Short mmCIF file of C-alpha atoms in Angstrom, two decimals:
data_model
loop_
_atom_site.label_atom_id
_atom_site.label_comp_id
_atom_site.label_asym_id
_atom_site.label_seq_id
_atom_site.Cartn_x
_atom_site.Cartn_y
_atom_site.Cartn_z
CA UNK A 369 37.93 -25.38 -0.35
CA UNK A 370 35.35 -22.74 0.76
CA UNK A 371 32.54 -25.01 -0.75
CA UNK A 372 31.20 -25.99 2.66
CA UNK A 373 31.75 -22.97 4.64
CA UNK A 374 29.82 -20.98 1.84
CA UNK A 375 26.84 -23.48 1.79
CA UNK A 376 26.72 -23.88 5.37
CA UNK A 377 26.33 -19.56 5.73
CA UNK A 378 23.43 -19.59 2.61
CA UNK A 379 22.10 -22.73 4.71
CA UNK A 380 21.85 -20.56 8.24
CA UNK A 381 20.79 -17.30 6.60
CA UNK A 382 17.51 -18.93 4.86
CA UNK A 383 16.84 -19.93 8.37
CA UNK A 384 16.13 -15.99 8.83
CA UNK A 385 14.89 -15.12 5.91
CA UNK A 386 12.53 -16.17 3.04
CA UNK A 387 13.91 -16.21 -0.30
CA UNK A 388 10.65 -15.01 -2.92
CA UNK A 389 8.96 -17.36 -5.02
CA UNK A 390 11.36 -17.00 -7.77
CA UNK A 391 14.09 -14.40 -9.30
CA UNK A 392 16.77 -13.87 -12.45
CA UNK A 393 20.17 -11.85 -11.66
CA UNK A 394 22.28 -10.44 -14.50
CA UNK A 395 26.10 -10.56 -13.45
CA UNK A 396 29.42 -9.18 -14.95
CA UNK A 397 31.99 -11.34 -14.67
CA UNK A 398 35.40 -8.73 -15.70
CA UNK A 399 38.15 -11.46 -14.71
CA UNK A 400 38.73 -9.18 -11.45
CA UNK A 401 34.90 -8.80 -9.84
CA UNK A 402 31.87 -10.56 -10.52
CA UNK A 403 28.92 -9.07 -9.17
CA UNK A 404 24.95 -8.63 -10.15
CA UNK A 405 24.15 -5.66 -11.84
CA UNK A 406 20.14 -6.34 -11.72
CA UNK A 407 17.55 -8.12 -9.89
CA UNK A 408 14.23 -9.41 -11.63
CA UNK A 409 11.68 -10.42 -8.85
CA UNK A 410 9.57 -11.42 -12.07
CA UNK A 411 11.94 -13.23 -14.26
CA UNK A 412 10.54 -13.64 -17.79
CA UNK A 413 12.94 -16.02 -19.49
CA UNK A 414 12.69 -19.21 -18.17
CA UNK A 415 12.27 -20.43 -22.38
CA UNK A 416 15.99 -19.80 -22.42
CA UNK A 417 16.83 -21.87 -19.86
CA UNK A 418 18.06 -25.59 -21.34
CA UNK A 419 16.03 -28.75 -21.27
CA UNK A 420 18.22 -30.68 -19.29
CA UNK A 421 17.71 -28.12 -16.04
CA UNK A 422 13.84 -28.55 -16.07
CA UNK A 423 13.92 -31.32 -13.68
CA UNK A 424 15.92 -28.73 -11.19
CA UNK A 425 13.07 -25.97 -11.89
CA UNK A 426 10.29 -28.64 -11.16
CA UNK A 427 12.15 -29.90 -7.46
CA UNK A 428 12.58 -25.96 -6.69
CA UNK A 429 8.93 -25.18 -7.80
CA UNK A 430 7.68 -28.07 -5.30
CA UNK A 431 9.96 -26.65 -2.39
CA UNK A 432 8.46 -22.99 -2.68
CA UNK A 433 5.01 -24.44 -3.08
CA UNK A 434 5.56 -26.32 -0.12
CA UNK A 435 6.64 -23.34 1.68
CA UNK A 436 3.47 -21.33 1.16
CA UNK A 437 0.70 -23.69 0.43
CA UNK A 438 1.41 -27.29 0.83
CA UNK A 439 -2.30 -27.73 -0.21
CA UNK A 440 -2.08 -25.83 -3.00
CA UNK A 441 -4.16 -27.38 -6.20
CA UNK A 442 -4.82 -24.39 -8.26
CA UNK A 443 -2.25 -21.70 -9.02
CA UNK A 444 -3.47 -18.95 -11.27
CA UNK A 445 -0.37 -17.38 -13.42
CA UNK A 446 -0.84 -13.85 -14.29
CA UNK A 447 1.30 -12.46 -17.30
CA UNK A 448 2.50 -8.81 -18.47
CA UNK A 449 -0.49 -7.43 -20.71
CA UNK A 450 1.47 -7.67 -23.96
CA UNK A 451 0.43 -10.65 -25.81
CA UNK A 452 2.21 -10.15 -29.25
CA UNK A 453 5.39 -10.63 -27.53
CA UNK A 454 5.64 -14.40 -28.77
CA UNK A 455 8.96 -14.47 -26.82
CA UNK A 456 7.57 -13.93 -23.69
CA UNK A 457 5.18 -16.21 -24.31
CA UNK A 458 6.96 -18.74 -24.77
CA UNK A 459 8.28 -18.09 -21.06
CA UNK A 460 4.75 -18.35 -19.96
CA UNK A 461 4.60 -21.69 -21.45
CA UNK A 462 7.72 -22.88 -19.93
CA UNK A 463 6.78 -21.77 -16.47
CA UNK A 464 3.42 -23.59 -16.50
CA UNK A 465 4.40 -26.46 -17.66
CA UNK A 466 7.35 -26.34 -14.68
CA UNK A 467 4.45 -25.45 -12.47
CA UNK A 468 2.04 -28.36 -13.60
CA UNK A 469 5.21 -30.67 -13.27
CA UNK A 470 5.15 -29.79 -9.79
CA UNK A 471 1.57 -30.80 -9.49
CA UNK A 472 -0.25 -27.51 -10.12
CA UNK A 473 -3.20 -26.61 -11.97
CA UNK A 474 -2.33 -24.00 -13.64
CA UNK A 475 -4.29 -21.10 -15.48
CA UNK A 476 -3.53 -18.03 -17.25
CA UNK A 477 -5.60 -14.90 -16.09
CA UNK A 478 -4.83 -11.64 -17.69
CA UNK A 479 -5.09 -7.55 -17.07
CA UNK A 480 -5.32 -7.09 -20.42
CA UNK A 481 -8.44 -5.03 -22.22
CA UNK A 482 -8.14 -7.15 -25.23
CA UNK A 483 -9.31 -10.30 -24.09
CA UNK A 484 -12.97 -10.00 -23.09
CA UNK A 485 -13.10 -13.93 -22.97
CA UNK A 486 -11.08 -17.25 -22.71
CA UNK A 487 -8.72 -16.89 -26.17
CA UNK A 488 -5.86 -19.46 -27.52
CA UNK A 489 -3.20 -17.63 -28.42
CA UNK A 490 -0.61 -19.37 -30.92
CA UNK A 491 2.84 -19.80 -30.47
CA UNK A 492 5.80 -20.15 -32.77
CA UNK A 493 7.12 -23.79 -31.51
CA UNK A 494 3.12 -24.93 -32.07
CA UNK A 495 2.10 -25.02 -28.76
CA UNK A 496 -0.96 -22.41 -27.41
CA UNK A 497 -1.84 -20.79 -24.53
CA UNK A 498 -5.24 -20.45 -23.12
CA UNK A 499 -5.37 -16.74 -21.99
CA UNK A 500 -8.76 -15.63 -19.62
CA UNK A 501 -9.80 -12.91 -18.23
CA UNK A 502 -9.63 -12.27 -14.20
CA UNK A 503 -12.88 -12.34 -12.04
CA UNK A 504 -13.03 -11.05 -8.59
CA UNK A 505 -14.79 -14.39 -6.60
CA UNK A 506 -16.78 -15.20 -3.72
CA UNK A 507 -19.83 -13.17 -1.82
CA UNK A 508 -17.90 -10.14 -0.96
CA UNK A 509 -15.30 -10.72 -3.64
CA UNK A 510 -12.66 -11.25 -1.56
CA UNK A 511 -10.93 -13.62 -3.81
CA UNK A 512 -9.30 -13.38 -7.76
CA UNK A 513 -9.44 -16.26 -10.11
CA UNK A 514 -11.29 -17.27 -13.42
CA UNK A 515 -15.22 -17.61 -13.75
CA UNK A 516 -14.77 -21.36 -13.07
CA UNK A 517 -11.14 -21.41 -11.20
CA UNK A 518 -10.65 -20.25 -7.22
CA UNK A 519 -7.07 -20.54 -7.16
CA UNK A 520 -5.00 -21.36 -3.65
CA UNK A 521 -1.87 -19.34 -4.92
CA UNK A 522 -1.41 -16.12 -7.32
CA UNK A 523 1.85 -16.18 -8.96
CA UNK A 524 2.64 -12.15 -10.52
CA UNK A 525 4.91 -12.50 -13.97
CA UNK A 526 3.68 -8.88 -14.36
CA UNK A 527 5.67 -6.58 -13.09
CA UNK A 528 3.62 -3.53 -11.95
CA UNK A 529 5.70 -0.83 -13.81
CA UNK A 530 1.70 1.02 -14.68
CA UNK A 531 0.72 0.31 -10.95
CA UNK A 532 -1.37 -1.78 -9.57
CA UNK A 533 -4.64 -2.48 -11.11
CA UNK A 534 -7.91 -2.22 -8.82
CA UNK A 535 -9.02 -6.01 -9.22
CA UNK A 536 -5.51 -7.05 -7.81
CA UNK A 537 -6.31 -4.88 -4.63
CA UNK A 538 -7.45 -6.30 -1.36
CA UNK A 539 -7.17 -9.86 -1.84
CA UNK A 540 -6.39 -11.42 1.52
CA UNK A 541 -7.27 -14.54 1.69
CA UNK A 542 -4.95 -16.41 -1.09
CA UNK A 543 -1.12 -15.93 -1.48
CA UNK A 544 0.00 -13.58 -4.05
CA UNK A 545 3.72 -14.14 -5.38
CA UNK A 546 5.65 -11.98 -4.66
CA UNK A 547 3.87 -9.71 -2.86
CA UNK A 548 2.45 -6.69 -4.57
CA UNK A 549 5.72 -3.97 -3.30
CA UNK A 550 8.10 -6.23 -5.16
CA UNK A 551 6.54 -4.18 -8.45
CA UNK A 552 8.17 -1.50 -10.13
CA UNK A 553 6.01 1.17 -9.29
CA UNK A 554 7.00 1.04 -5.78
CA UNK A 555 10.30 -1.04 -5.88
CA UNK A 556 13.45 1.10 -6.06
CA UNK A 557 16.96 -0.35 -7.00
CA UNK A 558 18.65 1.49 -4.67
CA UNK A 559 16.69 -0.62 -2.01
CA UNK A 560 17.64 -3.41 -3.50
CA UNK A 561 21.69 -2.71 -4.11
CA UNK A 562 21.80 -1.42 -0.30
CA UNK A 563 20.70 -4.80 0.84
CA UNK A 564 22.70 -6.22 -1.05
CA UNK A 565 25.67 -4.24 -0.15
CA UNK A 566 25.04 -5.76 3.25
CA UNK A 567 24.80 -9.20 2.37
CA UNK A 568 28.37 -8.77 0.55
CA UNK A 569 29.88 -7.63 3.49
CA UNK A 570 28.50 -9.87 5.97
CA UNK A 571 29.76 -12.62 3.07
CA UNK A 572 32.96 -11.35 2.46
CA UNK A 573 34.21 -11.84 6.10
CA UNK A 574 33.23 -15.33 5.87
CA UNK A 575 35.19 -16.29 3.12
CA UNK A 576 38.04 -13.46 3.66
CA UNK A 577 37.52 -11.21 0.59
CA UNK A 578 37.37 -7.57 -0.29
CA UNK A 579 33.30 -7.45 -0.72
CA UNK A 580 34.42 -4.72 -3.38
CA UNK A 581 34.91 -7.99 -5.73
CA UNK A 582 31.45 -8.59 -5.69
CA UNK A 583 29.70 -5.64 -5.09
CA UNK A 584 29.17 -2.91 -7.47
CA UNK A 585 29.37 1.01 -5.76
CA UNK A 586 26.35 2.58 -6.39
CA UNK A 587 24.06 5.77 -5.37
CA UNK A 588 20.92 7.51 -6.15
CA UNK A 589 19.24 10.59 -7.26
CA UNK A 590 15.84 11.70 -6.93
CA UNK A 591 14.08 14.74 -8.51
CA UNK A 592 15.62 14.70 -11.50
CA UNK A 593 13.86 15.68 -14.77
CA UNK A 594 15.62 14.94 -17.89
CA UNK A 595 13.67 17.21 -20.15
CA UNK A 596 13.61 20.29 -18.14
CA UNK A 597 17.38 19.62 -17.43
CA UNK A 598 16.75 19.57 -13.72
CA UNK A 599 18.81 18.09 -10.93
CA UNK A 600 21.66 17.71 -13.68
CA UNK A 601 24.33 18.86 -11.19
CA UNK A 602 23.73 16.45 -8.44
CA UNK A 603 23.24 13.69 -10.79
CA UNK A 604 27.48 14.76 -12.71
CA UNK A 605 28.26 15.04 -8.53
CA UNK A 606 26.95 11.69 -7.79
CA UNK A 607 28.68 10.10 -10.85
CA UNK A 608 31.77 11.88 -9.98
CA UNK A 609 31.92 10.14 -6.58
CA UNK A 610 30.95 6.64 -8.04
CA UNK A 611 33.53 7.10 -10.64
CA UNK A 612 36.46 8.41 -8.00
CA UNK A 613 35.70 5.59 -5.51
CA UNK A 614 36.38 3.26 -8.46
CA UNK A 615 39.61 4.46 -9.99
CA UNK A 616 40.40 4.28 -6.31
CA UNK A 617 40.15 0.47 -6.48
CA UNK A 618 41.15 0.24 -10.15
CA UNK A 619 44.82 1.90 -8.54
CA UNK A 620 44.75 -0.52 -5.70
CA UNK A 621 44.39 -3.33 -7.60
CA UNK A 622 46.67 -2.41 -10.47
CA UNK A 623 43.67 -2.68 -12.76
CA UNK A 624 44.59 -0.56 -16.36
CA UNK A 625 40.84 -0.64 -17.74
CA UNK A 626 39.09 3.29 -17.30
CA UNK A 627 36.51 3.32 -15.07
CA UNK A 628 33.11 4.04 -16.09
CA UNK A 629 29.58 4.43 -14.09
CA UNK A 630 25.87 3.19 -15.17
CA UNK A 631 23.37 6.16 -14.79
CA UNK A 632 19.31 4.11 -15.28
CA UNK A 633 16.04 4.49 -13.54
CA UNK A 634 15.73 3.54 -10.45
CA UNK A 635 12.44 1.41 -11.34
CA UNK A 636 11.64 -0.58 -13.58
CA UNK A 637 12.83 -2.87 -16.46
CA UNK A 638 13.72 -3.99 -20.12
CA UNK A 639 16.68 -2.43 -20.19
CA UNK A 640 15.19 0.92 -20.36
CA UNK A 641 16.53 4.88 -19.56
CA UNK A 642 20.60 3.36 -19.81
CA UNK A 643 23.01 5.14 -20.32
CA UNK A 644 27.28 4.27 -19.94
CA UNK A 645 29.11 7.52 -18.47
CA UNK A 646 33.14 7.49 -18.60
CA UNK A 647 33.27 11.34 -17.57
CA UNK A 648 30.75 12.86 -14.72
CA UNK A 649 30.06 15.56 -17.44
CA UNK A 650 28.76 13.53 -19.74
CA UNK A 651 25.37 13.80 -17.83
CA UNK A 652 25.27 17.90 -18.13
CA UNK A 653 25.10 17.84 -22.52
CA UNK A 654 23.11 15.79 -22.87
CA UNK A 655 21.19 15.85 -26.93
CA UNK A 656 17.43 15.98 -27.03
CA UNK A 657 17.35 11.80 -28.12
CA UNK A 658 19.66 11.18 -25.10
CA UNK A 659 17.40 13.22 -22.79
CA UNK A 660 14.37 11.13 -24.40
CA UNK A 661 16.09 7.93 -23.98
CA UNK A 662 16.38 8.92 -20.49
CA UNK A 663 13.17 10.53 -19.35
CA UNK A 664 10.80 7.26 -19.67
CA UNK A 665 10.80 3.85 -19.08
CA UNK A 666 8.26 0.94 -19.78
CA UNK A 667 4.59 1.94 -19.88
CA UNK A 668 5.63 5.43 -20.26
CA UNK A 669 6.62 5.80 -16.64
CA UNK A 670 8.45 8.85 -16.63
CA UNK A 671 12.10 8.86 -14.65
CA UNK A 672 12.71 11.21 -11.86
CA UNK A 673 14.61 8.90 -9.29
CA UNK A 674 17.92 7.60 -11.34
CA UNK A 675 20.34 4.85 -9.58
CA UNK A 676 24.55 5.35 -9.96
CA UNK A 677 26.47 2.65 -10.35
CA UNK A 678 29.72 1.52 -10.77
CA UNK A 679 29.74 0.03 -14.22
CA UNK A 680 31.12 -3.48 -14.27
CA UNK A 681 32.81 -4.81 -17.37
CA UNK A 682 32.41 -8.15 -19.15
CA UNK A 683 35.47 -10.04 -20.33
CA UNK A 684 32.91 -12.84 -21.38
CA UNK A 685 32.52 -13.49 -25.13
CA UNK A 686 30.33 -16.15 -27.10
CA UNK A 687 31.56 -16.86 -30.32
CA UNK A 688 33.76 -13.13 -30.65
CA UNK A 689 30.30 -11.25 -28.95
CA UNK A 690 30.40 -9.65 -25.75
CA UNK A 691 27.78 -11.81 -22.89
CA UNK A 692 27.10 -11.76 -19.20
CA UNK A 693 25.66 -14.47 -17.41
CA UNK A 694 21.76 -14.47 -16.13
CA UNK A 695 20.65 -16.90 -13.27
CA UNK A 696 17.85 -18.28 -12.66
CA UNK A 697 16.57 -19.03 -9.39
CA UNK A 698 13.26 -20.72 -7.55
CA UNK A 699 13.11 -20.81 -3.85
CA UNK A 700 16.76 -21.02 -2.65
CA UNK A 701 18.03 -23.26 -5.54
CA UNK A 702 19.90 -22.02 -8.77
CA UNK A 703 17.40 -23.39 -11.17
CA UNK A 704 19.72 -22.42 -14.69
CA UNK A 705 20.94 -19.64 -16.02
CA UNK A 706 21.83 -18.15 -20.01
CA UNK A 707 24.09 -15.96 -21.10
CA UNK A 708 22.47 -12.94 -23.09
CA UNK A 709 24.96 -12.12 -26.00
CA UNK A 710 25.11 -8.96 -27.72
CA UNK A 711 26.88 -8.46 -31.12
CA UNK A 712 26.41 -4.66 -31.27
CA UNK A 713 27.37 -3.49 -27.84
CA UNK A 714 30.90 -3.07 -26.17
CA UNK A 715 32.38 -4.57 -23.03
CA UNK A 716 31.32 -1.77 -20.86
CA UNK A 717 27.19 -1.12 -22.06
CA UNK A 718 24.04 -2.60 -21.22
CA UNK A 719 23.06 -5.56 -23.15
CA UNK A 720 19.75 -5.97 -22.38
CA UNK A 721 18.59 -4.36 -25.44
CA UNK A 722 17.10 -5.05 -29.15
CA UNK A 723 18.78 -7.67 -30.67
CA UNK A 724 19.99 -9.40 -27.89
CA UNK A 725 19.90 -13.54 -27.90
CA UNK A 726 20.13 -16.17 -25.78
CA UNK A 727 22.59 -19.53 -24.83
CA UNK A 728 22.14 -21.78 -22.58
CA UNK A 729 24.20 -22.15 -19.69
CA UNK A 730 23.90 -26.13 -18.30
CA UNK A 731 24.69 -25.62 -14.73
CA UNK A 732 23.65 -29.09 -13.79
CA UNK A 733 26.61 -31.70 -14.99
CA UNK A 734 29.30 -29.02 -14.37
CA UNK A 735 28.88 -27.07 -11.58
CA UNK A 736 30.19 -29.11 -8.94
CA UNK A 737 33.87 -27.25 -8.16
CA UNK A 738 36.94 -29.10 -9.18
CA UNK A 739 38.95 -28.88 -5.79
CA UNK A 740 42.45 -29.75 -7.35
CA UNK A 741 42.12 -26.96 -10.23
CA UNK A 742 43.66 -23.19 -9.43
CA UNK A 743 40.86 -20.99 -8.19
CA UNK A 744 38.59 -19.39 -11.10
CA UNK A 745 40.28 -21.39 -13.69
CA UNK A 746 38.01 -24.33 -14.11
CA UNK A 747 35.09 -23.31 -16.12
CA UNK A 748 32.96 -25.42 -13.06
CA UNK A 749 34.49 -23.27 -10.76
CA UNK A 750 32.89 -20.68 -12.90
CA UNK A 751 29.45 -21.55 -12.61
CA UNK A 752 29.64 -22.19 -9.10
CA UNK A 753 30.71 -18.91 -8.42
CA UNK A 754 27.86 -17.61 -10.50
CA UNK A 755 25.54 -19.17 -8.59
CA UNK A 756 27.07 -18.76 -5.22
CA UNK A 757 26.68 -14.85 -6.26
CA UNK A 758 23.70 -14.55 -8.05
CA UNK A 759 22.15 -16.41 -4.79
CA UNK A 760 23.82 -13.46 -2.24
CA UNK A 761 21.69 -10.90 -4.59
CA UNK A 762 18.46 -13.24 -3.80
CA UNK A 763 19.09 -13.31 -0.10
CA UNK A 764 19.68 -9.48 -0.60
CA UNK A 765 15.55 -9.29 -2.61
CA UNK A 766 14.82 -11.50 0.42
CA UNK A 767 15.76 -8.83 3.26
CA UNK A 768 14.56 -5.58 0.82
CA UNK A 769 11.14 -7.09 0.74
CA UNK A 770 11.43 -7.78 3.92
CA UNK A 771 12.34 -4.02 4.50
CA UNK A 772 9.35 -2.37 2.27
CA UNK A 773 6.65 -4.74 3.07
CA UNK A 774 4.17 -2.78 3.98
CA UNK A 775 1.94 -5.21 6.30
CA UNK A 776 5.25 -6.40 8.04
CA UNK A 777 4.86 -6.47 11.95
#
């Protein structure tokens, strides 16, 4: 029934706001709250997305292009700097070929010291991609492309986590997606999960809720230092409160399950410095390995702000393993989703992690809400929720870049 009262709110807020280029959400669906626990602004999995939602991608794609640069001809794609990762490659592929669908020329130019010149670089399923090296353009190089390619658009799958290199600096005249503070070595996820905590209230009114169902408590810490043991007693006082606030709930609600709280960096990505706490003083013992685990994140960033939050379990299983949904979004539109599926891990830890894989979800034929079945029941009821929830977390990236941009008026 709220179908048209929920698209009709997404429909006015996007007149405010300006959802970025593209973005992934990780949810936990526990039977009693479904809510995002993450936010990619540079999702790298669009390979596990299923064949039958590419035509979806390729209408989004042409929306957002539209949106920036309805000119646009040549879009230069700029990856992480790890090229062995054939996986992520293959996400590379998939995205260009969504973007060249959408009537893009599309080139790969990379940060990365190895290649000194244009390279093919194999791939598993026997396609190749043509990796090149970036070149600062024009008479007062102004401009980034290729030696022979002045692109219109600069789409970032890198996420920043080393900082920003110098020949990504002053560029002003094209359109670099998203801009360069959505990277993780100024983006915090306490930014983020504040937003957000907004956008669930503001949402929960509308469709007469308790925004706790979809949003996950949370805090931060800054200062901390893992080796040297420093700022441990804030950090068991900080997961103290999250926990409390929870079992607060949990009693409300009549929910038997313990609480527990996710301690992780406040920056950064692949499902780094994670750790599951069920007991604030967990975070005072910790071993030397757990303080290691910890202490540094991708490209050896080291950890000193840390983000609290409530830790959301999964009652979702594939095939006897525990899963949580990931969406996948371009522009405003739910472009597909997978679930990532872990046979090691438990109900209440992080997932994204070695050994992970991937399955599917197909939105597109079943995501249309059945309005005679009981609420949550129907698995299309399901996915619509998924979406409808994993899109409140992108209108909550849209208002925190909004928030940190630093050349906003």
């Amino acid at each position: 029934e709220a179908t048209p009262t929920i698209e009709r709110w997404f429909r006015l807020e996007w007149q405010e706001h300006t959802p970025p280029f593209y973005c992934s959400v990780d949810l936990r669906n526990s039977g009693f709250k479904l809510a995002p626990v993450d936010t990619n602004l540079f999702p790298g999995g669009f390979n596990n997305l299923s064949p039958q939602m590419l035509p979806l991608a390729v209408q989004a794609a042409m929306a957002a292009i539209e949106k920036i640069c309805p000119e646009a001809k040549n879009l230069l794609l700029i990856p992480e700097r790890h090229t062995r990762n054939t996986f992520y490659l293959q996400n590379i592929a998939r995205l260009s070929s969504i973007l060249r669908q959408a009537g893009l020329n599309v080139r790969l130019g990379t940060f990365s010291e190895e290649i000194k010149k244009p390279t093919w670089i194999e791939l598993p399923d026997g396609n190749r991609l043509l990796m090149e090296p970036l070149s600062r353009l024009g008479l007062k190089k102004q401009r980034l492309g290729l030696k022979d390619f002045d692109p219109c658009s600069i789409l970032l799958n890198n996420d920043l986590s080393a900082g920003i290199p110098p020949i990504l600096e002053n560029i002003y005249e094209q359109y670099l997606l998203p801009g360069l503070h959505a990277g993780w070595h100024v983006r915090r996820k306490s930014n983020h999960f504040a937003a957000y905590e907004e956008v669930a209230k503001k949402f929960a009114k509308v469709v007469d809720i308790d925004p706790w169902m979809i949003n996950p408590y949370f805090t931060s810490c800054s200062n901390i230092n893992f080796h040297e043991r420093k700022g441990e007693d804030e950090l068991q006082t900080a997961v103290e409160q999250v926990l409390k606030k929870t079992a607060k709930k949990y009693r409300e609600y009549g929910i038997k399950e313990k609480p527990y709280a996710i301690v992780k960096a406040d920056a950064g990505t692949y499902g780094m410095g994670i750790m599951t706490v069920k007991d604030a003083s967990e975070v005072k013992g910790l071993n030397r390995k757990e303080r290691n685990k910890m202490s540094v994140i991708k490209e050896g960033v080291e950890v000193s702000d840390v983000l609290i939050q409530e830790g959301v379990y999964t009652f979702e299983k594939i095939n006897e393993a525990v899963a949580e949904p990931v969406v996948y979004m371009m522009d405003r539109y739910v472009v597909g989703g997978f679930y990532r599926v872990h046979t090691d891990r438990g109900i209440d830890e992080n997932l994204n992690a070695p050994g992970a894989h991937f399955v599917p979800l197909a939105f597109a034929h079943n995501a249309i809400p059945d309005v005679a079945a009981k609420p949550g029941v129907a698995v299309p009821n399901r996915f619509y929720l998924y979406g409808v929830v994993a899109r409140l977390a992108l209108l909550a990236a849209s208002l925190e870049l909004e928030r940190t941009d630093p050349e906003a008026e």
